[in-house]
Coordinates of C-alpha atoms and ligand atoms in Angstrom, one line a residue:
Chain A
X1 CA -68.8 28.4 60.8
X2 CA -66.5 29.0 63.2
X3 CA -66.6 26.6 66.1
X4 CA -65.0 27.6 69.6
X5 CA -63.1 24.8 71.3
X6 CA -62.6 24.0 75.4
X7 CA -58.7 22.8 75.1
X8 CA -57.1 21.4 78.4
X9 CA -52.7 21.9 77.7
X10 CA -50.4 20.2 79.4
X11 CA -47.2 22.3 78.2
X12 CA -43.3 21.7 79.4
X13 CA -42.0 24.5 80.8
X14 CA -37.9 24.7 81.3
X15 CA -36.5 27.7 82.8
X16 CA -32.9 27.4 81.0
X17 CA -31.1 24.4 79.7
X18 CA -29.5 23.5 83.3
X19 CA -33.0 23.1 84.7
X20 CA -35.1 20.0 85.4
X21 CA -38.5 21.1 83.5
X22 CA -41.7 20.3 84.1
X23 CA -45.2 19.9 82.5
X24 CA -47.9 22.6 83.6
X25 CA -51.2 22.5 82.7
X26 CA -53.3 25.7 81.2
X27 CA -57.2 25.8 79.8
X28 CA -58.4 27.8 77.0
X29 CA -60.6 28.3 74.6
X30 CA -59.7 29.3 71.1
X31 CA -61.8 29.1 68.1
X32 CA -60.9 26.6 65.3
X33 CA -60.1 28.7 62.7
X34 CA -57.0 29.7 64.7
X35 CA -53.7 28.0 64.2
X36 CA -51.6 25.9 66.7
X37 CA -48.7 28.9 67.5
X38 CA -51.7 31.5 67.6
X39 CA -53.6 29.6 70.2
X40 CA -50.1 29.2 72.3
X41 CA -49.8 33.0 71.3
X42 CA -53.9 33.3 73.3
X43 CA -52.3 31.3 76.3
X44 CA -49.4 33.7 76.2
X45 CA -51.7 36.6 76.5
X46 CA -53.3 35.1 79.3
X47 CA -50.2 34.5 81.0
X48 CA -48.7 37.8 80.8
X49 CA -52.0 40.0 81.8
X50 CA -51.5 37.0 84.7
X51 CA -48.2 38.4 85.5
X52 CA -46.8 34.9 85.0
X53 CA -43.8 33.6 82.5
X54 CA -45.2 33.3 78.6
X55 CA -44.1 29.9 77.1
X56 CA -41.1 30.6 75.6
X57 CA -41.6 29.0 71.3
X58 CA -39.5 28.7 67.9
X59 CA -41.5 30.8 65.3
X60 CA -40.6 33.1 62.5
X61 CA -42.4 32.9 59.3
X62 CA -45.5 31.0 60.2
X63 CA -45.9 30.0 56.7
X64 CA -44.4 26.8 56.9
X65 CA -41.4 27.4 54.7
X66 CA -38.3 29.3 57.3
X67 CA -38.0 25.7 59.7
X68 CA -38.2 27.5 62.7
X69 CA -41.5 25.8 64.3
X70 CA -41.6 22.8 65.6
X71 CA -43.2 20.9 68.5
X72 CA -43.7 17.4 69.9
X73 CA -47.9 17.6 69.7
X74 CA -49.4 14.6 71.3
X75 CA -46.4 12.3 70.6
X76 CA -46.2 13.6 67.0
X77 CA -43.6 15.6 65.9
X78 CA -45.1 18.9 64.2
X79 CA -49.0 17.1 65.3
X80 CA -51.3 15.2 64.0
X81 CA -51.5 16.5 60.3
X82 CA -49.2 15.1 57.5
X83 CA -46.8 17.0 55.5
X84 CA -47.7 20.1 58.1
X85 CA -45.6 22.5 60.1
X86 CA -46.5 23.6 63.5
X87 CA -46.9 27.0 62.8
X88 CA -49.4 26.0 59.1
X89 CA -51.6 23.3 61.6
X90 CA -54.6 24.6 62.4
X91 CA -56.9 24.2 65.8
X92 CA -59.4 22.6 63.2
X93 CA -57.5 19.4 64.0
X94 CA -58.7 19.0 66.9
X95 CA -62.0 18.6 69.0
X96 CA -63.7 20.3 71.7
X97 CA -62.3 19.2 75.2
X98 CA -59.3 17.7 73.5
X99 CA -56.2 16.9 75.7
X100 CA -53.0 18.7 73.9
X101 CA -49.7 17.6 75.6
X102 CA -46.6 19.8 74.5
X103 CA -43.1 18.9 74.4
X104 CA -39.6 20.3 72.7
X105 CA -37.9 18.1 70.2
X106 CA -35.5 15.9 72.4
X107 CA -32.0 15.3 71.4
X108 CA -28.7 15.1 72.6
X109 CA -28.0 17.5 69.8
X110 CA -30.9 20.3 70.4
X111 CA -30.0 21.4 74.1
X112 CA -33.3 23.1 75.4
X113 CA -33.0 26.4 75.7
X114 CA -35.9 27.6 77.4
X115 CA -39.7 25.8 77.5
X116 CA -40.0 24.6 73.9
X117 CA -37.2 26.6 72.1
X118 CA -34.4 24.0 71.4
X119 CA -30.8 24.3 69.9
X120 CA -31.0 23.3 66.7
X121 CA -27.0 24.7 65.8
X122 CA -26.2 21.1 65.0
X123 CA -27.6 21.3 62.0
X124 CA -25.3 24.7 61.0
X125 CA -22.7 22.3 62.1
X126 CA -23.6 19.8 59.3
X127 CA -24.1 22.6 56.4
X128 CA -20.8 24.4 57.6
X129 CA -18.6 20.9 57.1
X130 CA -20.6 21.0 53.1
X131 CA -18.1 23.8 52.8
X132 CA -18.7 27.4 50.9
X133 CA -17.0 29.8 48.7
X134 CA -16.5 33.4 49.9
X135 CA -14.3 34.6 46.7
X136 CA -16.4 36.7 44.2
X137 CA -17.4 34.5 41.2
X138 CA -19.3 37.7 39.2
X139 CA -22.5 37.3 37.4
X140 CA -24.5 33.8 37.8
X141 CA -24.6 32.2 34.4
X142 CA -27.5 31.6 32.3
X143 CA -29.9 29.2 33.8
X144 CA -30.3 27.3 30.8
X145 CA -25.9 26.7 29.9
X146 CA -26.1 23.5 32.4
X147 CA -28.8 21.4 30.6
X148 CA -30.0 19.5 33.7
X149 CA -32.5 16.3 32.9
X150 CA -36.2 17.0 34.2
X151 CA -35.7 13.9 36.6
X152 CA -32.9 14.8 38.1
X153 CA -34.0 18.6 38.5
X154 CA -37.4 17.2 40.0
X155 CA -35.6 15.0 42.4
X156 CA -33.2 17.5 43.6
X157 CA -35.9 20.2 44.5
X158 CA -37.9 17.6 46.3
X159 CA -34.4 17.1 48.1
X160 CA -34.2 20.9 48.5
X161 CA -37.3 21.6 50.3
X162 CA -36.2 20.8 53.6
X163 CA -36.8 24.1 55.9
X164 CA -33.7 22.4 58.6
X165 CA -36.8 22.3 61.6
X166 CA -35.3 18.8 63.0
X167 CA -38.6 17.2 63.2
X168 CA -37.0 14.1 61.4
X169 CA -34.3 14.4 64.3
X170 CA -37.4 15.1 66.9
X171 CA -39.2 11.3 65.5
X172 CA -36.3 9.8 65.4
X173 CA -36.5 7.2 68.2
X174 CA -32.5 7.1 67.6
X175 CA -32.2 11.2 67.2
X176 CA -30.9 10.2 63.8
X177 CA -30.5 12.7 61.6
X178 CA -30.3 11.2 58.2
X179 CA -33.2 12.5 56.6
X180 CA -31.9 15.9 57.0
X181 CA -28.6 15.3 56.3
X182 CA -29.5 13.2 53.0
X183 CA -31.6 15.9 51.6
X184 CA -29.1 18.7 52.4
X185 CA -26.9 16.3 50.3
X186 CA -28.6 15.0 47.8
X187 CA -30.3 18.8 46.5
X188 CA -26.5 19.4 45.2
X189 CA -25.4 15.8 44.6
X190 CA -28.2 15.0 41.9
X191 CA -27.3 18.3 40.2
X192 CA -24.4 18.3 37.3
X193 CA -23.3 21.7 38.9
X194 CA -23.1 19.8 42.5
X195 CA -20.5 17.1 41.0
X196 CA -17.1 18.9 41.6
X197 CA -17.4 18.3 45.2
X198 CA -19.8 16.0 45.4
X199 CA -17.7 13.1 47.4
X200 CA -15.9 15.1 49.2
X201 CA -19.1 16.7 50.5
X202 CA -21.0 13.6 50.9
X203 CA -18.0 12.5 53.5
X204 CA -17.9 15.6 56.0
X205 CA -21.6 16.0 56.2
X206 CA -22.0 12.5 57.1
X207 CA -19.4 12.5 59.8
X208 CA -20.1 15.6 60.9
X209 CA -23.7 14.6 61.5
X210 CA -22.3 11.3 62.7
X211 CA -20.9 13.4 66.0
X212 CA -23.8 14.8 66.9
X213 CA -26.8 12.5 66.2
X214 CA -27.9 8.5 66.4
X215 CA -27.7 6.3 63.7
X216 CA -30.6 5.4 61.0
X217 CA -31.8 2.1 61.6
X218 CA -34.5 2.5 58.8
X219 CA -37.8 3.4 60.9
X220 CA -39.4 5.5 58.6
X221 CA -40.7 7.9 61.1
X222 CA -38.6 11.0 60.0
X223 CA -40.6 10.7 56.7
X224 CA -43.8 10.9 58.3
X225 CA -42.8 13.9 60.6
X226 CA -41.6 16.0 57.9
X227 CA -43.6 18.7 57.2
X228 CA -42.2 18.7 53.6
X229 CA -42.8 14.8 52.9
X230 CA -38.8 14.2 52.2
X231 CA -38.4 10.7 51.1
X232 CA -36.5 7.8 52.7
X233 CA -35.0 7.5 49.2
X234 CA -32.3 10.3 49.7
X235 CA -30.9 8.8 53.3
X236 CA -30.2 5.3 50.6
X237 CA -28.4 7.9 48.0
X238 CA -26.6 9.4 50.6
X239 CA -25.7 5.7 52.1
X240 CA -24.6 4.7 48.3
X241 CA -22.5 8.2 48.3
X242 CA -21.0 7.8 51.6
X243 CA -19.6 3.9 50.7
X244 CA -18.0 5.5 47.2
X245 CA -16.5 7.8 48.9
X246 CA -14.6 5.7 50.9
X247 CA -13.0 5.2 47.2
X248 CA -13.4 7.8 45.4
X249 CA -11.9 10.5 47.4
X250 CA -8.6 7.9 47.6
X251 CA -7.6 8.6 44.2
X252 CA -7.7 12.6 44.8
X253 CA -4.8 13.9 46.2
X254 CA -6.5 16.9 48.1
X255 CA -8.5 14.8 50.0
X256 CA -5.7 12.6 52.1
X257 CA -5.5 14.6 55.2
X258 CA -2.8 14.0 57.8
X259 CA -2.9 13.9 61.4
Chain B
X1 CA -12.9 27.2 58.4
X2 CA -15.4 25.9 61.3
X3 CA -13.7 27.4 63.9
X4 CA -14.0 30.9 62.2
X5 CA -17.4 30.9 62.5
X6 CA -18.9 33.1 65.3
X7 CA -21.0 30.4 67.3
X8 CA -24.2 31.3 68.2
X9 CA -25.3 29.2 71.8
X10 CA -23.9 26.3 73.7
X11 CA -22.6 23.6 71.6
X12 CA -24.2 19.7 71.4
X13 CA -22.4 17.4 72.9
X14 CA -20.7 15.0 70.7
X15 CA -22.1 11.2 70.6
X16 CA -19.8 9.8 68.4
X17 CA -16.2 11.0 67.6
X18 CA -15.4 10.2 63.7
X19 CA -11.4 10.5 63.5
X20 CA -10.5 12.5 60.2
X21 CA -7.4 10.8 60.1
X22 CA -5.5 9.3 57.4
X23 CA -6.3 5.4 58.0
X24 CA -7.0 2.8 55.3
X25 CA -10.2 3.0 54.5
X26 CA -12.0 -0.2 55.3
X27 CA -11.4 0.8 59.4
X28 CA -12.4 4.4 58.0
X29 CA -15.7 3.1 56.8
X30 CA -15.9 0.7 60.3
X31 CA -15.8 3.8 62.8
X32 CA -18.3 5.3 60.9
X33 CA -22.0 4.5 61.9
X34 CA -23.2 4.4 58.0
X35 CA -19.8 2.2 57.3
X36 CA -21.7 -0.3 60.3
X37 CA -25.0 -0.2 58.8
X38 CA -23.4 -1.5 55.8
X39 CA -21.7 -4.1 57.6
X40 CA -24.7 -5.1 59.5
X41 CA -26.5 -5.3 56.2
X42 CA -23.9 -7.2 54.5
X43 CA -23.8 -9.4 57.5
X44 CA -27.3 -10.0 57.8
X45 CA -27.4 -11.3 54.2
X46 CA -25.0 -13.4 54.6
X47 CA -27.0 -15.2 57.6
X48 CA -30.5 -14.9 55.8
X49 CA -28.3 -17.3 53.1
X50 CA -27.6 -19.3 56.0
X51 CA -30.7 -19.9 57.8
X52 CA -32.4 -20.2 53.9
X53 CA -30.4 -23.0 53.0
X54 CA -30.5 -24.5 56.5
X55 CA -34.3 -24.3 56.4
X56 CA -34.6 -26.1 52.7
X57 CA -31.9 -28.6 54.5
X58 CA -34.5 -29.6 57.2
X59 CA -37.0 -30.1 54.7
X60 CA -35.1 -33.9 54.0
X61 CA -36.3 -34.5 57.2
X62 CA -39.9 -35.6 55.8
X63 CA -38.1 -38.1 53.5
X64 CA -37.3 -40.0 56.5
X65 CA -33.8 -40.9 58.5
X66 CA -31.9 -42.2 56.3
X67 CA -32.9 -39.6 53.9
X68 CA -31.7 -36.7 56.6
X69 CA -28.7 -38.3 58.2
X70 CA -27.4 -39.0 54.5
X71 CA -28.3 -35.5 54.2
X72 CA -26.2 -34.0 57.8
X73 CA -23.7 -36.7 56.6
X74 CA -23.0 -35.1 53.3
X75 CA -22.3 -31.6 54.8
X76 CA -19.1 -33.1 55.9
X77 CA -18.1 -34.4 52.9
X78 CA -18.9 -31.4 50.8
X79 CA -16.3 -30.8 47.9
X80 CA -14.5 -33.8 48.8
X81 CA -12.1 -34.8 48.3
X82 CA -10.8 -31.4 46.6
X83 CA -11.2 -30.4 49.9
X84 CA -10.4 -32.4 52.9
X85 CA -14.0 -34.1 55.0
X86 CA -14.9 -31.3 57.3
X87 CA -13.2 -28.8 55.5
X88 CA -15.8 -26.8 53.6
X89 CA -18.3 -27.5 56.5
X90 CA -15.7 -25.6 58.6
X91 CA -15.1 -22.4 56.4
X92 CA -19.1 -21.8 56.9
X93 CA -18.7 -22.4 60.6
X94 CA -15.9 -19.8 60.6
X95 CA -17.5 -17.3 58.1
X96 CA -21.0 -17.6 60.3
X97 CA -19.3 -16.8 63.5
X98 CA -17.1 -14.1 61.7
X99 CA -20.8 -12.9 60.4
X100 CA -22.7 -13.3 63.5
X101 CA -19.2 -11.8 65.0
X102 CA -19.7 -8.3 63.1
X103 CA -23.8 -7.9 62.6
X104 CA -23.7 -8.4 67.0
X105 CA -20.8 -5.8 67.2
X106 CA -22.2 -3.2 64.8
X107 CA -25.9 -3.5 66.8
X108 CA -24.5 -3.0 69.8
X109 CA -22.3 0.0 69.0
X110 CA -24.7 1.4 67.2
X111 CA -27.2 1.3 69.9
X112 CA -25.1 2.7 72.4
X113 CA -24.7 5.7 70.2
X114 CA -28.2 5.9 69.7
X115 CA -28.6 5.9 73.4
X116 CA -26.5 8.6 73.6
X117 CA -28.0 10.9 71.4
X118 CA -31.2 10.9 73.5
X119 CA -30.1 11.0 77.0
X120 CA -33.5 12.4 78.1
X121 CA -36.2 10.6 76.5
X122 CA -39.7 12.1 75.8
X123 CA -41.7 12.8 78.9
X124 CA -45.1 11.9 77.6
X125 CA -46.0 9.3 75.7
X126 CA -44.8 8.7 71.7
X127 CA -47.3 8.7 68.8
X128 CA -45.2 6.5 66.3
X129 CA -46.5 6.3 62.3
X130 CA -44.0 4.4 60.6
X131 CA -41.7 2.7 63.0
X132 CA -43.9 -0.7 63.6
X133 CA -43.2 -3.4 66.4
X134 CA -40.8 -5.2 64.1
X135 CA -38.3 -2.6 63.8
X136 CA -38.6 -1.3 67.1
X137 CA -38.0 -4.9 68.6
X138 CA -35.0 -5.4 67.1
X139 CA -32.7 -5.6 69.4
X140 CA -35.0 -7.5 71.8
X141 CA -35.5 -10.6 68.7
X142 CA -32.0 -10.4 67.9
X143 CA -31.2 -11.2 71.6
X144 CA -33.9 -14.1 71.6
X145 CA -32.8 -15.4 68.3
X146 CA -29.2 -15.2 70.0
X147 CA -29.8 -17.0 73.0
X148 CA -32.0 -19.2 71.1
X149 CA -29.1 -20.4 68.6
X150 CA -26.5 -21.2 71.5
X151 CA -29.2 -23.4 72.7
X152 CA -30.0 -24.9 69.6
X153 CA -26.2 -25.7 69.2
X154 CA -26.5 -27.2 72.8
X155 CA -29.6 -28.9 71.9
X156 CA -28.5 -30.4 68.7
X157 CA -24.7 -30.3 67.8
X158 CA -23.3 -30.9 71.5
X159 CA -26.1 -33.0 72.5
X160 CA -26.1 -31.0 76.5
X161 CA -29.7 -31.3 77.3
X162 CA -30.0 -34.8 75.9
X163 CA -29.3 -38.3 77.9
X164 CA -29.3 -40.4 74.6
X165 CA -27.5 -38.1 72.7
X166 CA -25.7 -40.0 69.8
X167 CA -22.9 -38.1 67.7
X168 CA -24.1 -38.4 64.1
X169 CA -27.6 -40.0 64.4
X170 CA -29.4 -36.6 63.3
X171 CA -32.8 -37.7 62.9
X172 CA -33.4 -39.5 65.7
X173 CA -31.7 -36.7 68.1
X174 CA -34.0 -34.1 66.5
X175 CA -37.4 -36.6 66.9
X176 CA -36.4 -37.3 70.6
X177 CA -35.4 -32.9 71.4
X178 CA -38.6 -32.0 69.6
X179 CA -41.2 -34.6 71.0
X180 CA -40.2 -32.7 74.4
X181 CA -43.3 -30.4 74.6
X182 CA -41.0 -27.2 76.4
X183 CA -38.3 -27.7 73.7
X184 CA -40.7 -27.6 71.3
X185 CA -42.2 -24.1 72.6
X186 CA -38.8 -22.9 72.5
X187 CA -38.2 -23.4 69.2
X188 CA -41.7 -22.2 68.2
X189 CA -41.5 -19.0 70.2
X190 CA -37.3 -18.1 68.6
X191 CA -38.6 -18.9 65.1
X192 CA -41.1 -16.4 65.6
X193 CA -39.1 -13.9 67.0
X194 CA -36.6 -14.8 63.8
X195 CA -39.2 -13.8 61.8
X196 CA -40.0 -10.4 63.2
X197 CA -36.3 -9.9 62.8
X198 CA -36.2 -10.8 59.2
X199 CA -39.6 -9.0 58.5
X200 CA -37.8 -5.4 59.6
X201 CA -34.4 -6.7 58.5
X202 CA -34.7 -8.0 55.4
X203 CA -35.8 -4.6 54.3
X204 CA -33.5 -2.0 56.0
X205 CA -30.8 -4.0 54.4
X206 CA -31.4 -2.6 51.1
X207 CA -32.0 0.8 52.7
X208 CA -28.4 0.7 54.4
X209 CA -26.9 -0.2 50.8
X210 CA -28.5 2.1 49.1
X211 CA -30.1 -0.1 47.2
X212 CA -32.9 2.5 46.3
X213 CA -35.2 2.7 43.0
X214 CA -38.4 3.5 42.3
X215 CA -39.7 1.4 40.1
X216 CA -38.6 -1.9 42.5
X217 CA -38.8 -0.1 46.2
X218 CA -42.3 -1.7 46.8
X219 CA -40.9 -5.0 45.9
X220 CA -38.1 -4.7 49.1
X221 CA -41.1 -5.1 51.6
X222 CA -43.0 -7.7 50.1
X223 CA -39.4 -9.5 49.7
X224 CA -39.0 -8.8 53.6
X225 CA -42.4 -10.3 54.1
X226 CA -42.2 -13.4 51.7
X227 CA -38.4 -14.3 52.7
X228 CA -39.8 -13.8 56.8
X229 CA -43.0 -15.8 56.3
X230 CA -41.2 -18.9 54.8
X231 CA -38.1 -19.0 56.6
X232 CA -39.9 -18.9 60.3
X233 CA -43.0 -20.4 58.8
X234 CA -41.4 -23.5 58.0
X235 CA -39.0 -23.5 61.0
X236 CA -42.2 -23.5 63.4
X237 CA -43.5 -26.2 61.5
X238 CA -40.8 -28.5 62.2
X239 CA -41.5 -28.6 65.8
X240 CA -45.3 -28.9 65.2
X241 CA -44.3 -31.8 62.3
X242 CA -42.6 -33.3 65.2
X243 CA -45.3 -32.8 68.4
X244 CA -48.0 -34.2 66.2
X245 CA -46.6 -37.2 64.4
X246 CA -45.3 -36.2 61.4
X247 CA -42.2 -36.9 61.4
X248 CA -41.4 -39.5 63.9
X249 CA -39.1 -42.5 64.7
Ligands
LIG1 S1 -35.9 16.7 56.4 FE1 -38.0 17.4 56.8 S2 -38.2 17.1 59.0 FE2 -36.0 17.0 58.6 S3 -35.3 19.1 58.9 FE3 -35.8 18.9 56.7 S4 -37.9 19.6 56.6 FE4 -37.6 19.2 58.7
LIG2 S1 -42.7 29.4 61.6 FE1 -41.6 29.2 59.7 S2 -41.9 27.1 59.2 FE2 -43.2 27.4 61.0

């Protein structure tokens, strides 16, 4: 049965990164079967037949697997379900004549952009400094010539699921973006094909994230935010890669840069 | 290769500037944040060694005075006479202010960069899961337990706050600064406050060191809680040993 709920929003509303913002409140009434971006999309509606600005959202997929969702619901980063994107919570969640307070994510890294629609080209800036190959390598190989153990290959696709939305950033109460950064690194570094590069990686990624974000002082709120339940675990691999890298990537020639 | 990348949008502002420059590594790993989270956790293990064995030392103190002041006595004779009286009692003083030197500098760099990275904080109110009083305090216990030991060394070592102060007569300095009720409170309320400290850090050490498994990860918290409940534990009993009769002279 499909219930319809009263909902009172109070939304943040930005008109460009320069200006102050401020929170605005709306009414409406959605039914509970709908999902969180579909009722913003109902308030929209209302809006534009108003003749007013619609809020201005991240969305793409709204399957919960392209990262582009992602809101501050209520103090929660992507609400109040676990293991849930924005755009895969659903109004069920919540109760008739339910207060919903909407922010962006807030970080020194994620400028605002406009209402709820942050930056998020920080994280590019982290994946970029992984480094990439752009020569033509042929054919891939056959799946099965790297025998990978079933542990490692388990690990490193729980690693791998991160969609990049910057809700571990957006809990953060130090912006720290750790969790991300650990699982971008870790997906490769538990891999035997990820090896070649794997400290040399493990170094830029860190220090590039390292110039944009706070530091991890072990909360354990990103874990809770993220809509793909990545574990704390990876930011301690990534903590043990960083410190042998210090050493490892001595003994390689390539990797003593001058200047 | 960064800068051939078409950027998309204004940049982030940078929080933290790591220098890619060729440097010997241990200042590398220092000017890195990660580099200072293992310093502070190094650090802090160091001083939960400390203020362990300087718990089990007080324990003597329910043996009686000559039992304790043998005890303090002995601290200044340790490895003697391989090593001259004083002499091992002042490599700890050194390494604990080195310690206490680094695990301070690291916090405080490290929260000035967190500051950074949120310049505008959340405009409503936050809905936190995970993060629970004792890490978010912190920095607030550390500053107590801070405050609390440059009293402490006042109190007890220097003898500031006491008229009949006597160098070297341990026992009965401790019986006479704990039987003052405010002195007492004091010492109750930073033990506490040591406690919540130890309770967050005693885990996040093994965190920042990647010391990370499986099969041993629910272990680190109930190590947090254990090594917390009986260091501060018996610390705030000392004072209370003291107030009510205990140990008296
Ligand atoms: S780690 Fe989780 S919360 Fe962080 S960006 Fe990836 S999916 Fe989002
Ligand atoms: S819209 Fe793609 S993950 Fe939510």
């Amino acid at each position: 049965m499909t219930k319809m709920l009263n909902l009172k929003l109070k939304v943040w509303r930005q008109d460009g990164p320069d200006d102050a913002g401020h929170f605005e409140d709306y009414s409406t009434t959605v039914a509970d079967d709908a999902s969180f971006l579909e009722m913003l999309d109902y308030v929209n509606e209302q809006l534009i037949a108003d003749n007013r600005e619609p809020i201005a959202f991240d969305h793409d997929c709204r399957e919960g697997i392209c990262g582009s969702c992602g809101l501050m619901i209520n103090g929660q980063a992507h609400g109040p379900q676990k293991g849930t994107a924005t755009c895969q919570l659903h109004m069920r969640k919540f109760n008739d004549g339910d207060h919903i307070t909407i922010e962006p994510w807030r970080a020194a890294a994620f400028p605002i952009i406009k209402d709820l629609a942050v930056n998020r080209a920080a994280f590019d800036r982290i994946i970029e400094s992984g480094g990439y190959i752009t020569v033509n390598t042929g054919a891939a190989q056959d799946a099965n010539e790297t025998p990978v153990p079933k542990e490692a290959a388990d690990a490193a696709m729980d690693a791998a699921a991160c969609i990049g939305c910057g809700a571990c950033v957006a809990a953060c109460p130090n912006s720290a973006a750790n969790l991300f950064t650990s699982a971008k690194i870790q997906h490769l570094n538990l891999l035997p094909q990820g090896q070649a590069e794997r400290f040399g990686r493990t170094k830029a990624m860190v220090e590039t994230m390292e110039d944009y974000f706070g530091s991890c002082t072990n909360y354990g709120e990103c874990q809770e935010a993220c809509p793909k339940e990545i574990s704390v675990d990876f930011i301690a691999m990534m903590n043990r890669d960083y410190a042998k890298s210090m050493i490892v990537n001595r003994r390689r020639l390539g990797e003593r840069k001058v200047g | 290769m960064t800068q051939a990348m078409e950027r998309r949008g204004a940049d982030a502002p940078k929080v933290h500037s790591t220098q890619r420059t060729n440097r010997p590594w241990p200042v590398e790993f220092w000017s890195s944040a990660i580099g200072k989270k293992w310093v502070m956790a190094v650090t802090g293990l160091g001083l939960m060694g400390f203020v362990f064995a300087h718990m089990v030392g007080n324990l003597k103190m329910f043996l009686g005075a000559e039992e304790f002041d043998a005890y303090a006595e002995s601290l200044k004779t340790l490895l003697y006479p391989i090593i001259p009286e004083n002499g091992v009692l002042w490599m700890f003083r050194v390494g604990l202010i080195v310690m206490f030197g680094l695990h301070i500098a690291s916090a405080y760099q490290l929260t000035r960069m967190n500051h950074r990275a949120r310049p505008v904080k959340y405009q409503s109110p936050r809905d936190y899961i995970a993060a629970n009083f004792a890490a978010r305090t912190m920095r607030w216990t550390g500053i107590i337990v801070g405050l609390y030991l440059l009293f402490h060394l006042a109190d007890l070592t220097w003898g500031w706050f006491q008229p009949d102060f006597v160098k070297a007569d341990a026992y009965n300095n401790l019986v006479n600064s704990l039987s003052r009720p405010p002195v007492a409170a004091i010492y109750i309320v930073a033990n506490i406050a040591l406690g919540i400290h130890l309770f967050h850090g005693g885990w996040s050490m093994f965190q920042s060191l990647g010391l990370n498994s499986p099969r041993y990860n629910g272990a680190r918290r109930a190590f947090a809680a254990g090594f917390a409940v009986v260091v501060a534990g018996m610390n705030v009993f000392f004072p209370i040993a003291v107030l009510t009769g205990i140990v008296s002279n």
